[in-house]
XYZ file of C-alpha atoms in Angstrom:
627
model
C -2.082 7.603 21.729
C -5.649 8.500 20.760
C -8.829 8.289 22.031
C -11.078 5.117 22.966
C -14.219 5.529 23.935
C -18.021 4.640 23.598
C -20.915 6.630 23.875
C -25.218 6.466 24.215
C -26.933 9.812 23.740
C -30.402 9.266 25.248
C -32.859 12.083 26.231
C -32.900 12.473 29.801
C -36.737 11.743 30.629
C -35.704 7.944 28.945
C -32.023 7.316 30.617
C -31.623 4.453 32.940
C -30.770 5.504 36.099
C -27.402 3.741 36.558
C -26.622 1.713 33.633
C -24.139 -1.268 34.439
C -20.438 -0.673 33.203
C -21.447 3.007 31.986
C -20.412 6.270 33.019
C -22.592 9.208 33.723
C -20.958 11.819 30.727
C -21.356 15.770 30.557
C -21.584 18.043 27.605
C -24.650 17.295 26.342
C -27.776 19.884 25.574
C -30.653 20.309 28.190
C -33.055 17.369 27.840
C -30.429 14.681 27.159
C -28.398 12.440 28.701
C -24.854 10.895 28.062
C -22.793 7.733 28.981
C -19.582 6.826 28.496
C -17.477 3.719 28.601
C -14.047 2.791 27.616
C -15.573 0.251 24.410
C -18.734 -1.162 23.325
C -20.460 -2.388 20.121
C -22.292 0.396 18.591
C -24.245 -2.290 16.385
C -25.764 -3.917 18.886
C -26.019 -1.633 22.360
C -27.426 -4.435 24.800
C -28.952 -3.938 27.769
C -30.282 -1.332 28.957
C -29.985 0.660 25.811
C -32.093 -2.368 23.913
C -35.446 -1.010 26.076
C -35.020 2.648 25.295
C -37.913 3.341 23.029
C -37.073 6.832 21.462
C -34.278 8.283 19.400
C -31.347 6.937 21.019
C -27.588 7.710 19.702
C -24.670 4.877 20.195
C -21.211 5.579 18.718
C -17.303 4.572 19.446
C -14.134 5.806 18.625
C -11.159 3.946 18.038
C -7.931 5.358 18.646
C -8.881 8.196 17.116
C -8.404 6.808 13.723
C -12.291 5.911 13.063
C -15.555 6.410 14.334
C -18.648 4.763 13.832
C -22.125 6.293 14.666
C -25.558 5.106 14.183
C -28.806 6.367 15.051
C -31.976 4.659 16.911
C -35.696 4.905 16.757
C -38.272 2.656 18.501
C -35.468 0.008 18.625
C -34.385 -0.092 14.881
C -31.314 1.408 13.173
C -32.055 4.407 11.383
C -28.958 5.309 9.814
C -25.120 4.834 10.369
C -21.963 6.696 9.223
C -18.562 5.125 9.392
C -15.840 8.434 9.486
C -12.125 8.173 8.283
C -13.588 4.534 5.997
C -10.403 3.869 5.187
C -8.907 2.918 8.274
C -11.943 0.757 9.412
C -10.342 -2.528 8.376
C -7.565 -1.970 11.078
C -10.134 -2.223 13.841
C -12.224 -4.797 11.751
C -14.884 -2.476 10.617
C -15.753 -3.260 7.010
C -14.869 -0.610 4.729
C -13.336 0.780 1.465
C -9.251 1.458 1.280
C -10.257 3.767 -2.131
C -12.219 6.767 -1.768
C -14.705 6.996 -4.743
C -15.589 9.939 -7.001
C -17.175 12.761 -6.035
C -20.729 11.796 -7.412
C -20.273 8.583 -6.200
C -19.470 9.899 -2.423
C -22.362 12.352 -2.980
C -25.073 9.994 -3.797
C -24.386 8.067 -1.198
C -24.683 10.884 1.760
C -27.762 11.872 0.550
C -29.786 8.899 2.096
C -27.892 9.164 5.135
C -28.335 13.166 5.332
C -32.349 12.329 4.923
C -32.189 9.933 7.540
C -30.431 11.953 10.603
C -32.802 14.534 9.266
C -36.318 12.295 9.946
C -34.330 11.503 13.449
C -33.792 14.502 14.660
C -37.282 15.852 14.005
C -38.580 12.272 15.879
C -36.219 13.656 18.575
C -37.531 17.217 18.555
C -34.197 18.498 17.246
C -35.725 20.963 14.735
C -32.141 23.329 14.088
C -30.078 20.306 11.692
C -29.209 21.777 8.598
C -28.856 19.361 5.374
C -25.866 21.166 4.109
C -23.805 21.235 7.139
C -24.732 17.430 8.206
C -23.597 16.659 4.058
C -20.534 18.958 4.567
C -19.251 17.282 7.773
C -19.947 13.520 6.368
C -18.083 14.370 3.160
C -14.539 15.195 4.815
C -11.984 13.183 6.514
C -10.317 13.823 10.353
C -6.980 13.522 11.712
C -8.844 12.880 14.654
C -12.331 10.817 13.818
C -14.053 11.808 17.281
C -13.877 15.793 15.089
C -16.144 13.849 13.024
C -18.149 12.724 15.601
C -18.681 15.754 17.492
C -19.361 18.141 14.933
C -22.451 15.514 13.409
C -23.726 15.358 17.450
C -23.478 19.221 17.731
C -25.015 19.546 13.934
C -27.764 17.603 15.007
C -28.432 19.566 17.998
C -27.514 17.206 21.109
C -24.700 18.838 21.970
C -23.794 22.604 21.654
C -21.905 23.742 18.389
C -18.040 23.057 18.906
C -18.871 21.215 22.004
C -17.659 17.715 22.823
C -18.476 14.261 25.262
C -16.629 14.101 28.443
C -17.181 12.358 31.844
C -19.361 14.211 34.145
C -16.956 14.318 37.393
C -14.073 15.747 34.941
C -15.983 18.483 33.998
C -13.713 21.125 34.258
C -11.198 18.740 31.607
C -10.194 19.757 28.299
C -8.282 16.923 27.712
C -8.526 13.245 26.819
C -11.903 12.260 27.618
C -10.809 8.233 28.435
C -7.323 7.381 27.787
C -6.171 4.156 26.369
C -5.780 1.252 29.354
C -2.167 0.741 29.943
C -1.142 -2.537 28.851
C -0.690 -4.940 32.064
C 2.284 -6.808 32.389
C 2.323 -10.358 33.896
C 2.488 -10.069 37.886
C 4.969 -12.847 39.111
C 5.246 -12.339 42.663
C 4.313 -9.777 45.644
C 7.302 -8.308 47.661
C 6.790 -8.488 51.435
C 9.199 -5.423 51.627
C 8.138 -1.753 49.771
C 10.544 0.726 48.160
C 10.457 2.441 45.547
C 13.851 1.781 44.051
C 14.999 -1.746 45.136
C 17.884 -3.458 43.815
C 16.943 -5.384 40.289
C 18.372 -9.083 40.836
C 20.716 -10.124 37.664
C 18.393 -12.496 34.909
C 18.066 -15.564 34.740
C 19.371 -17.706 31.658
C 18.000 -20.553 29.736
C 19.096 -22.379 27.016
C 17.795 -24.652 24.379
C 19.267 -26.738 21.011
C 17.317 -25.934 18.199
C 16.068 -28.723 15.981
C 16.506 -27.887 12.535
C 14.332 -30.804 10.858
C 11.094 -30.629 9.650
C 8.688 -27.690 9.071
C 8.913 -25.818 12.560
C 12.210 -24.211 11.566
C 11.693 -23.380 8.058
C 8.019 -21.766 9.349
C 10.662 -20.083 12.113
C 13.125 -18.721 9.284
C 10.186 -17.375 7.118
C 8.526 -15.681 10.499
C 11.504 -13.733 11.313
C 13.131 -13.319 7.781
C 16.084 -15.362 9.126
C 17.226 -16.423 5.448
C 20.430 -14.979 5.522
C 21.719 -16.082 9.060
C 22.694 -19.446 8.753
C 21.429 -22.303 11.204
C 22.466 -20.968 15.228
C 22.624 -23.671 17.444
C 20.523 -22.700 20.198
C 18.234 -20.335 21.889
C 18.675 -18.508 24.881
C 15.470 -17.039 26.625
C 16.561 -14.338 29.336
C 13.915 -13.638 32.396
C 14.301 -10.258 33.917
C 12.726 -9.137 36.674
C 11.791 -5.520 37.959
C 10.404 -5.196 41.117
C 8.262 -1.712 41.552
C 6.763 -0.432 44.998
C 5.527 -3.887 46.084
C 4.849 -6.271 42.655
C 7.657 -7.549 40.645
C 6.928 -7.813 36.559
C 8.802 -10.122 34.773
C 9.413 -10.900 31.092
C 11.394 -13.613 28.668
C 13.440 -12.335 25.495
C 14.550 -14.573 23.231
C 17.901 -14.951 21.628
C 19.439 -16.703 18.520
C 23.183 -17.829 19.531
C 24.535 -17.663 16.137
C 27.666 -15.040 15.299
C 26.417 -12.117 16.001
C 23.593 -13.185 18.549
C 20.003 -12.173 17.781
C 17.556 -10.747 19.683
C 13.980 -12.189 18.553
C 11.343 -10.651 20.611
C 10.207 -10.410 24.523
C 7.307 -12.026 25.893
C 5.190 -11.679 29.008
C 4.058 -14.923 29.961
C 4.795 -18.814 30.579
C 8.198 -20.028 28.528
C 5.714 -23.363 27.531
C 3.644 -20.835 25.556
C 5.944 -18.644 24.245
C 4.711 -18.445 20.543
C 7.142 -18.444 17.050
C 9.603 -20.697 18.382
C 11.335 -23.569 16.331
C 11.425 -27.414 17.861
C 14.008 -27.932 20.824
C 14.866 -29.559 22.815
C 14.681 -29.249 26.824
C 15.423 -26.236 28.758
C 18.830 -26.258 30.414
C 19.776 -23.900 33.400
C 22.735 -21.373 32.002
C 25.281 -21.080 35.281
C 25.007 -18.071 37.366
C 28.256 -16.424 36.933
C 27.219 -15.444 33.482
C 25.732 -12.399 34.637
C 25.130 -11.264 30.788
C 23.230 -12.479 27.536
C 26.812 -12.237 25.658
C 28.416 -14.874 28.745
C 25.122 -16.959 28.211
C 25.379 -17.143 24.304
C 28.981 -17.898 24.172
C 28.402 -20.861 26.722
C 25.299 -22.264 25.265
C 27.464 -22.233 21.841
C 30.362 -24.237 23.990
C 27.640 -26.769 26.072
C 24.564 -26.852 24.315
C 24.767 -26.491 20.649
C 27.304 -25.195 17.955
C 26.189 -22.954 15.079
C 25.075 -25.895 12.187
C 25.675 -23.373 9.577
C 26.937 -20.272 10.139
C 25.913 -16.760 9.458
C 26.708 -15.139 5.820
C 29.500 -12.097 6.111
C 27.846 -8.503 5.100
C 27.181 -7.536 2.276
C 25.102 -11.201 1.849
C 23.454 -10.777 5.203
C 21.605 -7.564 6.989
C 23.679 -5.845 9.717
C 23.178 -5.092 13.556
C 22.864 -1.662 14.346
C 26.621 -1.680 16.100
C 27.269 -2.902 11.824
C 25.515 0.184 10.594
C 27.946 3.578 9.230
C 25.900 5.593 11.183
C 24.774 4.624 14.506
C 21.066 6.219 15.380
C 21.547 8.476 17.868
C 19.239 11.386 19.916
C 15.409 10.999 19.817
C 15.645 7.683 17.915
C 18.649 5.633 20.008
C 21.212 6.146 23.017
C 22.972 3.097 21.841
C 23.259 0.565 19.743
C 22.831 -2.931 20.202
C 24.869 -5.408 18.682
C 22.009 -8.287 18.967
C 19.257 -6.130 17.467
C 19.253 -6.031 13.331
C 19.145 -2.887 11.890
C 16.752 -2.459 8.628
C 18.520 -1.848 6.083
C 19.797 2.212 5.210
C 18.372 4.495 2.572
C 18.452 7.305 1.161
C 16.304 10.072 2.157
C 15.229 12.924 0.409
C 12.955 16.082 1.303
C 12.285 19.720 -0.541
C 10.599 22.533 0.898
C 8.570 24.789 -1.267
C 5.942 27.910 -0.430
C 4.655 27.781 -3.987
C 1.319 26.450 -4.623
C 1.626 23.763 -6.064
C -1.951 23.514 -7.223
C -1.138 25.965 -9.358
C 1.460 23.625 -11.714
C -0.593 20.793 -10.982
C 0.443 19.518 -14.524
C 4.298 20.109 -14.193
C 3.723 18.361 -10.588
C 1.614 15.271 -12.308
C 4.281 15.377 -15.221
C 7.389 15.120 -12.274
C 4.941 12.512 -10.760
C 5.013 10.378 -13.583
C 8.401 10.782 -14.364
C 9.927 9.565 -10.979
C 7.527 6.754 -11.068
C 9.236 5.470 -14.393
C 12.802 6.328 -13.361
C 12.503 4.917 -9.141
C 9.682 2.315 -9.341
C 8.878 0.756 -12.946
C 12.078 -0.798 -13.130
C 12.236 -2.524 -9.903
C 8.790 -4.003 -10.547
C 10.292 -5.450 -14.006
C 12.911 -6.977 -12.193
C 11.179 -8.905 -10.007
C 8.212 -9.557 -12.790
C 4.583 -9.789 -13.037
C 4.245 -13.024 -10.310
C 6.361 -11.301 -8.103
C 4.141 -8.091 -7.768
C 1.169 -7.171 -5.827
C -0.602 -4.338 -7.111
C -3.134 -4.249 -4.423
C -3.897 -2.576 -0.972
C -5.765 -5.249 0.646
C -6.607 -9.145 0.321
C -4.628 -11.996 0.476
C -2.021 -13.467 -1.808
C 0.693 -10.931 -1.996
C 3.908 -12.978 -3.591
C 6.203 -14.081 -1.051
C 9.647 -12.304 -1.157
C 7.821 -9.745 -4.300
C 7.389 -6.766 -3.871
C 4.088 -4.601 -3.629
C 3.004 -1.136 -5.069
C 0.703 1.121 -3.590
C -0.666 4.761 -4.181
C -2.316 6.786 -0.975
C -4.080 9.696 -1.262
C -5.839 12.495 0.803
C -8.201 14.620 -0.521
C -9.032 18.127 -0.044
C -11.365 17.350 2.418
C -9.191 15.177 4.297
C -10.530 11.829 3.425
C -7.733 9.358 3.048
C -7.437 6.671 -0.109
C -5.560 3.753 -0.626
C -5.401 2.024 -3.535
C -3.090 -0.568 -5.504
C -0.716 1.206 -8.133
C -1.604 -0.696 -11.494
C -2.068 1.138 -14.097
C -5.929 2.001 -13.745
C -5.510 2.976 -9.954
C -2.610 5.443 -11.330
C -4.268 6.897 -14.079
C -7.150 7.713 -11.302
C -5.137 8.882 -8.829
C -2.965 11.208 -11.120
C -6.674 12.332 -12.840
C -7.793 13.222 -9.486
C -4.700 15.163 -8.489
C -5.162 17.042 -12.053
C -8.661 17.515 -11.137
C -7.497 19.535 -8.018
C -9.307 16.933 -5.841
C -5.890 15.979 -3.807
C -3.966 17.605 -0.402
C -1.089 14.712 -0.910
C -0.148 11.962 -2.990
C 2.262 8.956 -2.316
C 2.967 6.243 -4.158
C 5.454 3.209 -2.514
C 6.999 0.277 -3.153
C 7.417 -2.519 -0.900
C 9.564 -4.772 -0.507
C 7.940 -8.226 0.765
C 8.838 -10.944 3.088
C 8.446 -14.934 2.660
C 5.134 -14.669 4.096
C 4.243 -11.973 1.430
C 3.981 -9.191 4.205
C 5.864 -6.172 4.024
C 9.434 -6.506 5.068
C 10.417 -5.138 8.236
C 14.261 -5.224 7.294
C 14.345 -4.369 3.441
C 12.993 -1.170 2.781
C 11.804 -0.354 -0.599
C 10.888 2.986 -2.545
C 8.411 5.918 -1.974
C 7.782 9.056 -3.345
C 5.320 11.623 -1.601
C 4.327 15.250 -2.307
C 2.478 17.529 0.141
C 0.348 20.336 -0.971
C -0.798 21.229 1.889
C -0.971 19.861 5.225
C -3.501 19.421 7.613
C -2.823 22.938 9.084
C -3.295 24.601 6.313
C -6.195 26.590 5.019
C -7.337 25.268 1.286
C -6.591 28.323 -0.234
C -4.507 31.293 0.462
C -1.006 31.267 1.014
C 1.514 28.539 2.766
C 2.104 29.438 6.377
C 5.619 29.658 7.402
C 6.200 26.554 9.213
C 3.818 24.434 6.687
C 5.477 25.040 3.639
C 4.450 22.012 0.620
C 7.061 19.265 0.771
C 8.358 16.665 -2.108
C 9.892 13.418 -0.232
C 11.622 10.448 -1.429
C 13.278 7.556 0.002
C 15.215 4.572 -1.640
C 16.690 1.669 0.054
C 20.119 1.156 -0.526
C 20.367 -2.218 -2.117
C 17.292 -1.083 -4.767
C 19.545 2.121 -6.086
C 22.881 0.183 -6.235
C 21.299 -2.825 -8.465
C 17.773 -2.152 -9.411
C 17.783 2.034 -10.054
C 19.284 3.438 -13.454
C 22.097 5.299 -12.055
C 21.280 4.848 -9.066
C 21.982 7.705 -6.527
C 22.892 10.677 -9.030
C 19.557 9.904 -10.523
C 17.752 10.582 -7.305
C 19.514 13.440 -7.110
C 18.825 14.864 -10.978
C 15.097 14.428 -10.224
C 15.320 16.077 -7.297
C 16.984 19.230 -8.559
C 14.078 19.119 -11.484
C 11.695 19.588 -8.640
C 13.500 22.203 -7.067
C 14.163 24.141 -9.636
C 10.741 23.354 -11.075
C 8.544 24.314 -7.734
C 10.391 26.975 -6.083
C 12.313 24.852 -3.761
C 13.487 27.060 -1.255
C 15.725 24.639 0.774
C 16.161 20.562 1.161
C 18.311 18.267 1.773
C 19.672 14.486 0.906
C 20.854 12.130 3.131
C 21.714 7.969 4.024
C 20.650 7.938 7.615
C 17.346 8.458 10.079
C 14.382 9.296 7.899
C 12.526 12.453 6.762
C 10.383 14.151 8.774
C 8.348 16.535 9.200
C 8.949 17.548 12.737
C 12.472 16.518 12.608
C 15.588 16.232 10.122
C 18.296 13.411 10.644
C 20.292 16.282 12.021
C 17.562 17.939 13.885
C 16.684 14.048 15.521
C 21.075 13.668 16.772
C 21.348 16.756 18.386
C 20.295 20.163 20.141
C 18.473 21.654 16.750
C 14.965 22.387 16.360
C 12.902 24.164 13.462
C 10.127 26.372 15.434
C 8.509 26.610 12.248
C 10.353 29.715 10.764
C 10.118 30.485 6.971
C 12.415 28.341 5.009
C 13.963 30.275 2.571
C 16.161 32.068 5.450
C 16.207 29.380 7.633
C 17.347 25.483 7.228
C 16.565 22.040 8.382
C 20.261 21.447 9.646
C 23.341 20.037 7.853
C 22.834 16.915 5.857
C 25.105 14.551 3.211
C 23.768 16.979 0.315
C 22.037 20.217 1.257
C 20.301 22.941 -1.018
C 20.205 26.426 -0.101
C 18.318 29.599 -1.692
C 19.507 33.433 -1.829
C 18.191 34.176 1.776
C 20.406 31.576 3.461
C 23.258 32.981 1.120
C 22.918 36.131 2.228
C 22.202 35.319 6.205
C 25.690 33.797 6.344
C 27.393 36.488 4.593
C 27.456 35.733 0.790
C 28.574 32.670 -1.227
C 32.186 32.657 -0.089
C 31.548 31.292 3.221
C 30.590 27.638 0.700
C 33.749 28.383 -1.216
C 36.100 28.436 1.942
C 34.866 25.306 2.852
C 34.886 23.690 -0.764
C 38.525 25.207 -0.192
C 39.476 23.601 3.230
C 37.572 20.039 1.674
C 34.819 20.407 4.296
C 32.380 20.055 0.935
C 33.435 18.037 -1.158
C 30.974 19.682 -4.196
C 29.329 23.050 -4.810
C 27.681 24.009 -7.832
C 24.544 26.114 -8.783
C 21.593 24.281 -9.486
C 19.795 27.479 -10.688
C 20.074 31.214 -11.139
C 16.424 31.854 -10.984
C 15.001 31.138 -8.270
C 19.037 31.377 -6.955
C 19.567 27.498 -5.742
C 22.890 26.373 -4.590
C 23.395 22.459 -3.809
C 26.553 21.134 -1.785
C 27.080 17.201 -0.716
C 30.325 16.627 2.171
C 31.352 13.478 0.933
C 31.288 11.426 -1.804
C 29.031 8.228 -0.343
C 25.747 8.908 1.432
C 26.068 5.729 3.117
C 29.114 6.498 4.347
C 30.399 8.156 8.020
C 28.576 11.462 7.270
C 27.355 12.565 10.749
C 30.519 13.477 12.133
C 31.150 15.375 9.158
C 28.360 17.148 8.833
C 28.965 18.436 12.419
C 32.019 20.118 11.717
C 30.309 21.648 9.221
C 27.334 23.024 11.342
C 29.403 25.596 13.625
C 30.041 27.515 10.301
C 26.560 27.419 8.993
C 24.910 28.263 12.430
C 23.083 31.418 11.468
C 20.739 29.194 9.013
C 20.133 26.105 11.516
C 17.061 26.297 14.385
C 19.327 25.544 17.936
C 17.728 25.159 20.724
């Protein structure tokens, strides 16, 4: 959750005395004033802010992801700066997704630069410096208020390093406003307190569904319902949860086909419950069935029957009860069987301390390479009207697919950009160039409204030179090693992928062997991470950011070690006993030099690994981060 906020610098002989809906704010210089409020339109302050005659300030921030700031004189704009551009669209702040060239970005500070500089001598500010103001407005922030600050405290109104809070939290270091929690629909007012009253049972209703005319096939395309048949009915469940003295309530939605589906929730009246097909009237569900499966099975029996069924896996998706591996840990305690389950894939992450930068080439060339083997081919078989090759705008093919390439430079700015052929040829020029941090490039996978599926998952490829935390030079700290990730739905490698799995694999020993990998791993569950493994996510590990090339990131379906593993759990033999015992089901040595050794447990990915690899684990346990 990141920061919201607005702000109005003023100097202090000029501040209103109590402006309406502001609040008096600390951290300022002698001589001027802030206010703070939770939002407000930097563009056009209002009152009282419209009647301050001098140099006046007005910015917001916006989650954190952008910031806007413009300057005032005499009651005209002076100049404005938009930081972390790219994101601005999200919040509806025109802006561009691709971050120009370096001249481009250049020539276009240098008005702005001049401008904050003629303000801040109006203002009596006489200590900005050109360069610093250009240095700060040509770099990107994983937190745009950074931004923000530094340009206040560069211009003098606020101390250097300093930072806007509210005056009666002035001994805070924390969030200065935190987001507004989002308020549930108040039903009713208990007469009786208690913190922990009994929660009545819900309430069922059910509905036929009328399957003529446009409502349902708008329905069907909303919730990418293509593959599960025509269910009879819907069944809206109202819970209630009563807390100290005000009881919340809230609808969710069910389809009663076989397996039930859970649609969404919604906190408000059933009449305006939006995405819902024509039906017909609400009918009470009898109280004994205490449970959604009870209501679904009598709606089915009194309401409406199923008018076409559900397709059988593999022609359908699956609930996550379906699913090989159920999610478990940080990212599920249990599975549900009404809640689909996007489809699984295969992910894939290497860890190397090498610099990258310096076999930016080999790294472009490797680039290139798993482009044509994991991407080009899926975007033949779908064909040039099925493909979007753009970041933004309408018109996106429904049920295509879409390419895109994002990008973060070394100054943190972020870019995002179709992945035609021009775009690519930029992007992989830049990276050449040494202008790039990180580089993805994705395919998506798009939905009958030609917006990006949220069940079938498509194809991305990502390297990390350097993170965030990391200095632009030097060497890689020990817990922010470079990282090469890919991930491949399913589906796409078994029909769309030349050779499919083992291909993924080949390219990723080429960049292991090729960048000093010094550990990774493959697997066909839970999602790569940075923070966390798939292992790491189901259980009591946890990387506390030791070096890599003694340490690993768990036990996965195919796992890569290095010589410093080998020799923390007592040489190579301790593999070979359990190739022996058929705990691994493959060893082999992807290299000599640097020494790489690669071992997969079973032979499917998709398959029951978990369990497996948890056997496993007790033998490897002086190379995995418990807690």
């Amino acid at each position: 959750m990141g920061l919201w906020a607005a702000y109005v610098l003023v100097g202090s002989t000029g501040a209103p005395a109590d402006p309406d809906g502001w609040e008096p704010g600390a951290g300022t210089v002698d001589g001027w004033s802030a206010f703070i409020a939770r939002s407000a339109n930097p563009l056009n302050p209002g009152a009282p802010w419209t009647t301050v005659p001098g140099p006046m300030l007005t910015a917001s921030v916006l989650d954190s992801d952008v910031s806007l700031l413009i300057g005032w004189d005499k009651g005209e704009e002076r100049f404005r700066w938009l930081f972390n551009e790219e994101a601005g669209a999200d919040y509806g702040i025109p802006g561009r997704a691709e971050e120009p060239d370096e001249q481009t970005q250049a020539a276009e500070r240098i008005p702005v630069v001049t401008a904050m500089l003629a303000w801040a001598a109006e203002a009596g500010l006489t200590g900005a410096e050109p360069d610093r103001l250009d240095d700060i407005l040509s770099r990107g922030y994983v937190l745009a208020e950074d931004g923000l600050f530094a340009t206040l405290a560069a211009l003098g109104v606020i101390p250097p390093d300093g930072y806007l809070y509210q005056a009666e939290h002035a001994e805070e270091t924390g969030d200065i406003l935190e987001r507004p929690e989002f308020q549930h629909l108040a039903l009713t007012r208990s007469a009786a307190g208690g913190t922990e009253p009994a929660q009545p049972a819900p309430m069922f209703l059910a509905t036929a569904i009328d399957h003529d005319g446009p409502a349902w096939a708008r329905f069907v395309v909303q919730h990418e319902l293509e593959d599960w048949g025509r269910p009879g009915c819907l069944v809206a469940a109202w819970r209630e949860i009563t807390v100290g003295a005000t009881t919340f309530g809230s609808w969710t939605f069910y389809l009663t086909g076989n397996p039930a589906l859970v649609l969404y929730g919604w906190h408000g009246t059933l009449e305006a419950a939006p995405r819902l097909p024509d039906h017909g009237p609400w009918l009470a569900v009898p109280a004994e069935c205490t449970d959604i499966d009870a209501a679904v099975a009598w709606a089915r029996a009194q309401v409406a029957a199923d008018a076409t069924p559900a397709a059988a896996p593999p022609h359908r998706g699956l609930v996550e009860t379906e699913l090989p591996e159920q999610l478990l840990g940080i990212d599920m305690t249990s599975a549900s069987p009404h809640a689909r389950a996007a489809e699984p894939r295969l992910v894939c992450q290497l860890y190397t301390y090498t610099d990258l930068a310096e076999h930016i080439d080999a790294l472009a060339d490797w680039l290139t390479d798993a482009r044509q083997l994991l991407i080009d081919p899926v975007l033949a078989t779908y064909g040039p009207d099925r493909v979007w090759l753009s970041a933004a705008g309408d018109g996106a093919p429904p049920y295509g697919v879409s390419a895109s390439i994002d990008a973060k430079s070394v100054k943190g700015r972020w870019s995002y950009t179709g992945a035609g052929t021009a775009q690519w040829n930029r992007a992989m020029a830049r990276l050449r160039d040494g202008q790039l941090h990180s580089l993805g490039l994705r395919l998506a996978r798009l939905n009958g409204e030609g917006s990006g599926s949220s069940y079938h998952r498509g194809i991305s490829v990502h390297v990390e030179l350097r993170d965030q935390f990391t200095e632009a030079t030097g060497p890689l700290p020990d817990g922010h090693p470079a990282t090469i990730v890919i991930t491949a739905a399913r589906s796409l490698l078994d029909e769309q992928v030349p050779g499919g799995i083992a291909a993924v694999v080949d390219l990723l020993q080429r960049a292991a062997v090729r960048f000093g990998a010094v550990t990774g791993y493959v697997h066909g569950s839970g999602s790569a991470d940075s923070l966390q493994s798939p292992f790491e996510r189901r259980g009591p590990a946890h990387w506390r950011k030791q070096r890599l090339d003694t340490m690993s990131r768990g036990v996965h379906w195919g796992n890569l070690l290095g010589a410093g593993h080998l020799a923390a759990i007592g040489g190579l033999d301790r593999l070979e006993r359990l190739h022996t015992d058929g705990r691994i089901r493959r060893l082999e040595q992807w290299s000599k030099e640097p020494q790489l050794w690669w071992f997969e447990l079973t032979d499917d990915p998709f398959g029951s690994v978990n369990a497996h690899a948890d056997t496993v684990a007790p033998d490897l346990r002086e190379i995995i981060a418990y807690r």
